Each structure stands twice: as C-alpha cells, then as structure tokens.
Amino acid sequence: MNKRKKHKILVIHGPNLHLLGKREPGIYGGDTLAQINKELRAKAAKKNVAIRIIQSNSEGEIVEEITNTQYDFLIMNPAAYTHTSVAIRDALLGVDAAAIEVHLSNVYKREDFRKKSLVSDVVLGVISGFGKTSYLLALDAAIIFLQGEFLKKKSS
Ligand code: DQA
C-alpha cells in the first residue's frame, strides 16, 4: 500500500460562479458548478489526491480560505475579483501559495477591463478560455507539479 501522505488541493470558485449553467452560457458554457465539481472530484479520486472545493461571493471569505486552509496547491478562479482584488493578491503572496489562476472564458478576448489580472504575476500560471476543461487542465497541472515533474523539466 502507498503510505505517502495524500497531496491536498484546494479549489476556490469566486463570485457569481454559483450561477454557472444559467449565467451567460454563450460565454461560460452550459455546465453547472455542481457538474464541474463532480468531474474535479472524480479526477482527484482517480489520481489519489485530496480535494476541497469551495465557492464564495465574498472577498473576505476567499482571503480566509487562502490563508487559513491547509493545502499543497491552490486552483482558483477569482472571477470578477481577478481584476480588482489587492486583498486576494496579498493573501497569495502572504502564504507563498503554489497556485494556478483559472478562467472559463478567454479573458484576453473580452472587454479591456478583463485583460488586467492582479493575480497572474503571483501564481505559477494561468489557464483561460477552455470552459470547464480549464479546471480539469489545472488539476492535471497541479498534480504534475506536486509530483515534482515541473522541477525536473526546468533543470533538464
Ligand atoms: C471569469 C472571467 C471574469 O472576468 C468574470 O468576472 C467571471 C468569470 C471566467 O471564468 O471566465 O466571473 O473568471
């Protein structure tokens, strides 16, 4: 039996993402948040990682999650806070989180105010524009990172 401790991944969905499925489906797709979370949980179980998933409309609650929860890797769609939140940026810097920023839509194809992210330069990377697949790609990337493959690639 594999006795290694399971890696813990935290997924945070920001404001208004509880509306997925009925919120601007032409931009965000037809899947509900529950469907996306089900797929994330299934993939995490298959890959033997622990996953905690939360959705919050509150900036303060997101800061609390980032800074108070124990996790090895953070996958976060900060939604509208991406473009406004110094508090979320500072929280990421405060805990030196290994994190990926995720967006369902390609924010660079949209209004100018969405092209500016306050978190992109303090995370490992950004996945934007693949609908719910953005989250699944982020989970794959997180697992590869936690297995140390990123480091091996960098040094080769
Ligand atoms: C979003 C893009 C943001 O600009 C927007 O405010 C969202 C969702 C996305 O997943 O595409 O709420 O983060």
Short mmCIF file of C-alpha atoms and ligand atoms in Angstrom, two decimals:
data_model
loop_
_atom_site.label_atom_id
_atom_site.label_comp_id
_atom_site.label_asym_id
_atom_site.label_seq_id
_atom_site.Cartn_x
_atom_site.Cartn_y
_atom_site.Cartn_z
CA MET A 1 0.00 0.00 0.00
CA ASN A 2 1.18 3.53 -0.78
CA LYS A 3 1.83 5.13 2.62
CA ARG A 4 2.81 8.54 1.22
CA LYS A 5 0.64 11.37 2.51
CA LYS A 6 -2.05 12.41 0.02
CA HIS A 7 -1.50 15.82 -1.53
CA LYS A 8 -4.24 18.32 -0.72
CA ILE A 9 -5.59 20.56 -3.45
CA LEU A 10 -7.87 23.49 -2.70
CA VAL A 11 -10.20 24.76 -5.43
CA ILE A 12 -11.79 28.19 -4.99
CA HIS A 13 -14.57 29.44 -7.26
CA GLY A 14 -15.13 33.17 -6.91
CA PRO A 15 -18.22 35.38 -7.15
CA ASN A 16 -21.19 34.51 -9.36
CA LEU A 17 -19.79 31.13 -10.34
CA HIS A 18 -22.65 29.51 -8.38
CA LEU A 19 -24.78 30.74 -11.32
CA LEU A 20 -22.96 28.61 -13.89
CA GLY A 21 -25.32 26.78 -16.20
CA LYS A 22 -27.70 29.73 -16.42
CA ARG A 23 -25.19 32.62 -16.34
CA GLU A 24 -24.29 33.82 -19.86
CA PRO A 25 -23.97 30.23 -21.20
CA GLY A 26 -22.62 31.52 -24.53
CA ILE A 27 -19.55 32.73 -22.61
CA TYR A 28 -19.27 30.34 -19.65
CA GLY A 29 -20.84 27.15 -21.05
CA GLY A 30 -23.86 25.15 -20.03
CA ASP A 31 -22.39 23.11 -17.18
CA THR A 32 -23.43 23.88 -13.63
CA LEU A 33 -20.87 24.31 -10.89
CA ALA A 34 -22.04 21.01 -9.37
CA GLN A 35 -21.26 19.21 -12.66
CA ILE A 36 -17.79 20.77 -12.85
CA ASN A 37 -17.09 19.90 -9.21
CA LYS A 38 -18.21 16.30 -9.80
CA GLU A 39 -15.67 15.96 -12.62
CA LEU A 40 -12.92 17.51 -10.50
CA ARG A 41 -13.71 15.14 -7.61
CA ALA A 42 -13.71 12.11 -9.94
CA LYS A 43 -10.32 13.08 -11.41
CA ALA A 44 -8.86 13.78 -7.96
CA ALA A 45 -10.03 10.38 -6.71
CA LYS A 46 -8.54 8.65 -9.75
CA LYS A 47 -5.22 10.43 -9.21
CA ASN A 48 -5.29 9.78 -5.45
CA VAL A 49 -5.19 13.43 -4.32
CA ALA A 50 -7.44 15.02 -1.70
CA ILE A 51 -9.55 17.91 -2.92
CA ARG A 52 -11.52 20.62 -1.12
CA ILE A 53 -13.79 22.79 -3.26
CA ILE A 54 -15.50 26.00 -2.18
CA GLN A 55 -17.43 28.77 -3.92
CA SER A 56 -17.70 32.20 -2.35
CA ASN A 57 -19.10 35.57 -3.35
CA SER A 58 -17.17 37.24 -0.56
CA GLU A 59 -13.66 38.59 -0.96
CA GLY A 60 -13.01 38.27 2.79
CA GLU A 61 -14.05 34.63 2.83
CA ILE A 62 -11.74 33.88 -0.11
CA VAL A 63 -8.85 35.55 1.73
CA GLU A 64 -9.65 33.40 4.82
CA GLU A 65 -9.62 30.23 2.70
CA ILE A 66 -6.31 31.10 1.04
CA THR A 67 -4.62 31.96 4.31
CA ASN A 68 -6.21 29.56 6.85
CA THR A 69 -6.76 26.29 4.99
CA GLN A 70 -4.02 23.67 4.83
CA TYR A 71 -3.28 22.72 1.23
CA ASP A 72 -0.39 21.89 -1.05
CA PHE A 73 -1.75 23.54 -4.16
CA LEU A 74 -4.43 26.09 -4.97
CA ILE A 75 -6.57 26.20 -8.10
CA MET A 76 -8.54 29.41 -8.17
CA ASN A 77 -10.98 31.19 -10.43
CA PRO A 78 -11.15 34.57 -8.70
CA ALA A 79 -13.86 35.60 -11.24
CA ALA A 80 -14.53 39.38 -11.05
CA TYR A 81 -12.04 39.73 -8.15
CA THR A 82 -9.29 38.82 -10.63
CA HIS A 83 -9.48 42.35 -11.94
CA THR A 84 -9.93 44.24 -8.66
CA SER A 85 -8.65 42.45 -5.58
CA VAL A 86 -5.44 43.62 -3.97
CA ALA A 87 -6.56 41.62 -0.90
CA ILE A 88 -6.56 38.30 -2.79
CA ARG A 89 -3.20 39.12 -4.39
CA ASP A 90 -1.73 39.93 -0.97
CA ALA A 91 -3.16 36.70 0.51
CA LEU A 92 -1.42 34.64 -2.20
CA LEU A 93 1.84 36.45 -1.55
CA GLY A 94 1.35 36.14 2.22
CA VAL A 95 1.25 32.34 2.17
CA ASP A 96 3.55 31.92 -0.83
CA ALA A 97 0.91 29.65 -2.38
CA ALA A 98 1.66 27.34 -5.31
CA ALA A 99 -1.34 28.31 -7.41
CA ILE A 100 -2.94 28.35 -10.84
CA GLU A 101 -5.39 31.05 -11.93
CA VAL A 102 -8.26 29.60 -13.96
CA HIS A 103 -10.87 31.20 -16.19
CA LEU A 104 -13.64 29.55 -18.16
CA SER A 105 -13.61 32.27 -20.81
CA ASN A 106 -10.59 33.67 -22.62
CA VAL A 107 -10.34 36.94 -20.71
CA TYR A 108 -7.93 38.36 -23.32
CA LYS A 109 -10.65 38.17 -25.99
CA ARG A 110 -13.12 40.19 -23.94
CA GLU A 111 -13.58 43.71 -22.55
CA ASP A 112 -10.37 45.63 -21.77
CA PHE A 113 -11.02 45.64 -18.01
CA ARG A 114 -10.84 41.82 -18.03
CA LYS A 115 -7.39 41.83 -19.62
CA LYS A 116 -5.84 43.06 -16.37
CA SER A 117 -5.35 40.47 -13.64
CA LEU A 118 -4.00 41.37 -10.21
CA VAL A 119 -3.04 37.77 -9.53
CA SER A 120 -1.42 36.47 -12.75
CA ASP A 121 2.07 37.58 -11.80
CA VAL A 122 1.97 35.96 -8.37
CA VAL A 123 0.77 32.48 -9.48
CA LEU A 124 2.62 29.72 -11.33
CA GLY A 125 0.45 30.07 -14.41
CA VAL A 126 -2.89 30.89 -15.95
CA ILE A 127 -5.36 28.68 -17.85
CA SER A 128 -8.05 30.70 -19.60
CA GLY A 129 -10.57 30.01 -22.33
CA PHE A 130 -11.28 26.28 -22.27
CA GLY A 131 -14.60 26.31 -20.42
CA LYS A 132 -14.84 23.65 -17.72
CA THR A 133 -11.77 21.99 -19.24
CA SER A 134 -9.73 24.92 -17.85
CA TYR A 135 -10.32 23.47 -14.37
CA LEU A 136 -9.51 19.90 -15.42
CA LEU A 137 -6.28 21.05 -17.11
CA ALA A 138 -5.39 22.98 -13.96
CA LEU A 139 -5.90 19.85 -11.87
CA ASP A 140 -3.61 17.87 -14.19
CA ALA A 141 -1.00 20.63 -14.00
CA ALA A 142 -1.27 20.77 -10.19
CA ILE A 143 -0.72 17.01 -9.92
CA ILE A 144 2.28 17.12 -12.27
CA PHE A 145 3.69 19.99 -10.19
CA LEU A 146 3.16 18.10 -6.92
CA GLN A 147 4.88 15.05 -8.37
CA GLY A 148 7.93 17.23 -8.98
CA GLU A 149 7.81 16.97 -12.75
CA PHE A 150 7.91 20.75 -13.21
CA LEU A 151 11.23 20.92 -11.38
CA LYS A 152 12.70 18.00 -13.33
CA LYS A 153 11.73 19.68 -16.61
CA LYS A 154 13.22 23.02 -15.52
CA SER A 155 16.60 21.55 -14.67
CA SER A 156 16.92 19.36 -17.78
C1 DQA B 1 -14.19 34.59 -15.31
C2 DQA B 1 -13.84 35.85 -16.10
C3 DQA B 1 -14.05 37.09 -15.25
O1 DQA B 1 -13.73 38.26 -16.00
C4 DQA B 1 -15.52 37.19 -14.83
O2 DQA B 1 -15.70 38.30 -13.98
C5 DQA B 1 -16.01 35.94 -14.21
C6 DQA B 1 -15.60 34.64 -14.76
C7 DQA B 1 -14.09 33.30 -16.17
O3 DQA B 1 -14.06 32.23 -15.58
O4 DQA B 1 -14.05 33.38 -17.39
O5 DQA B 1 -16.85 35.97 -13.31
O6 DQA B 1 -13.27 34.45 -14.25
#
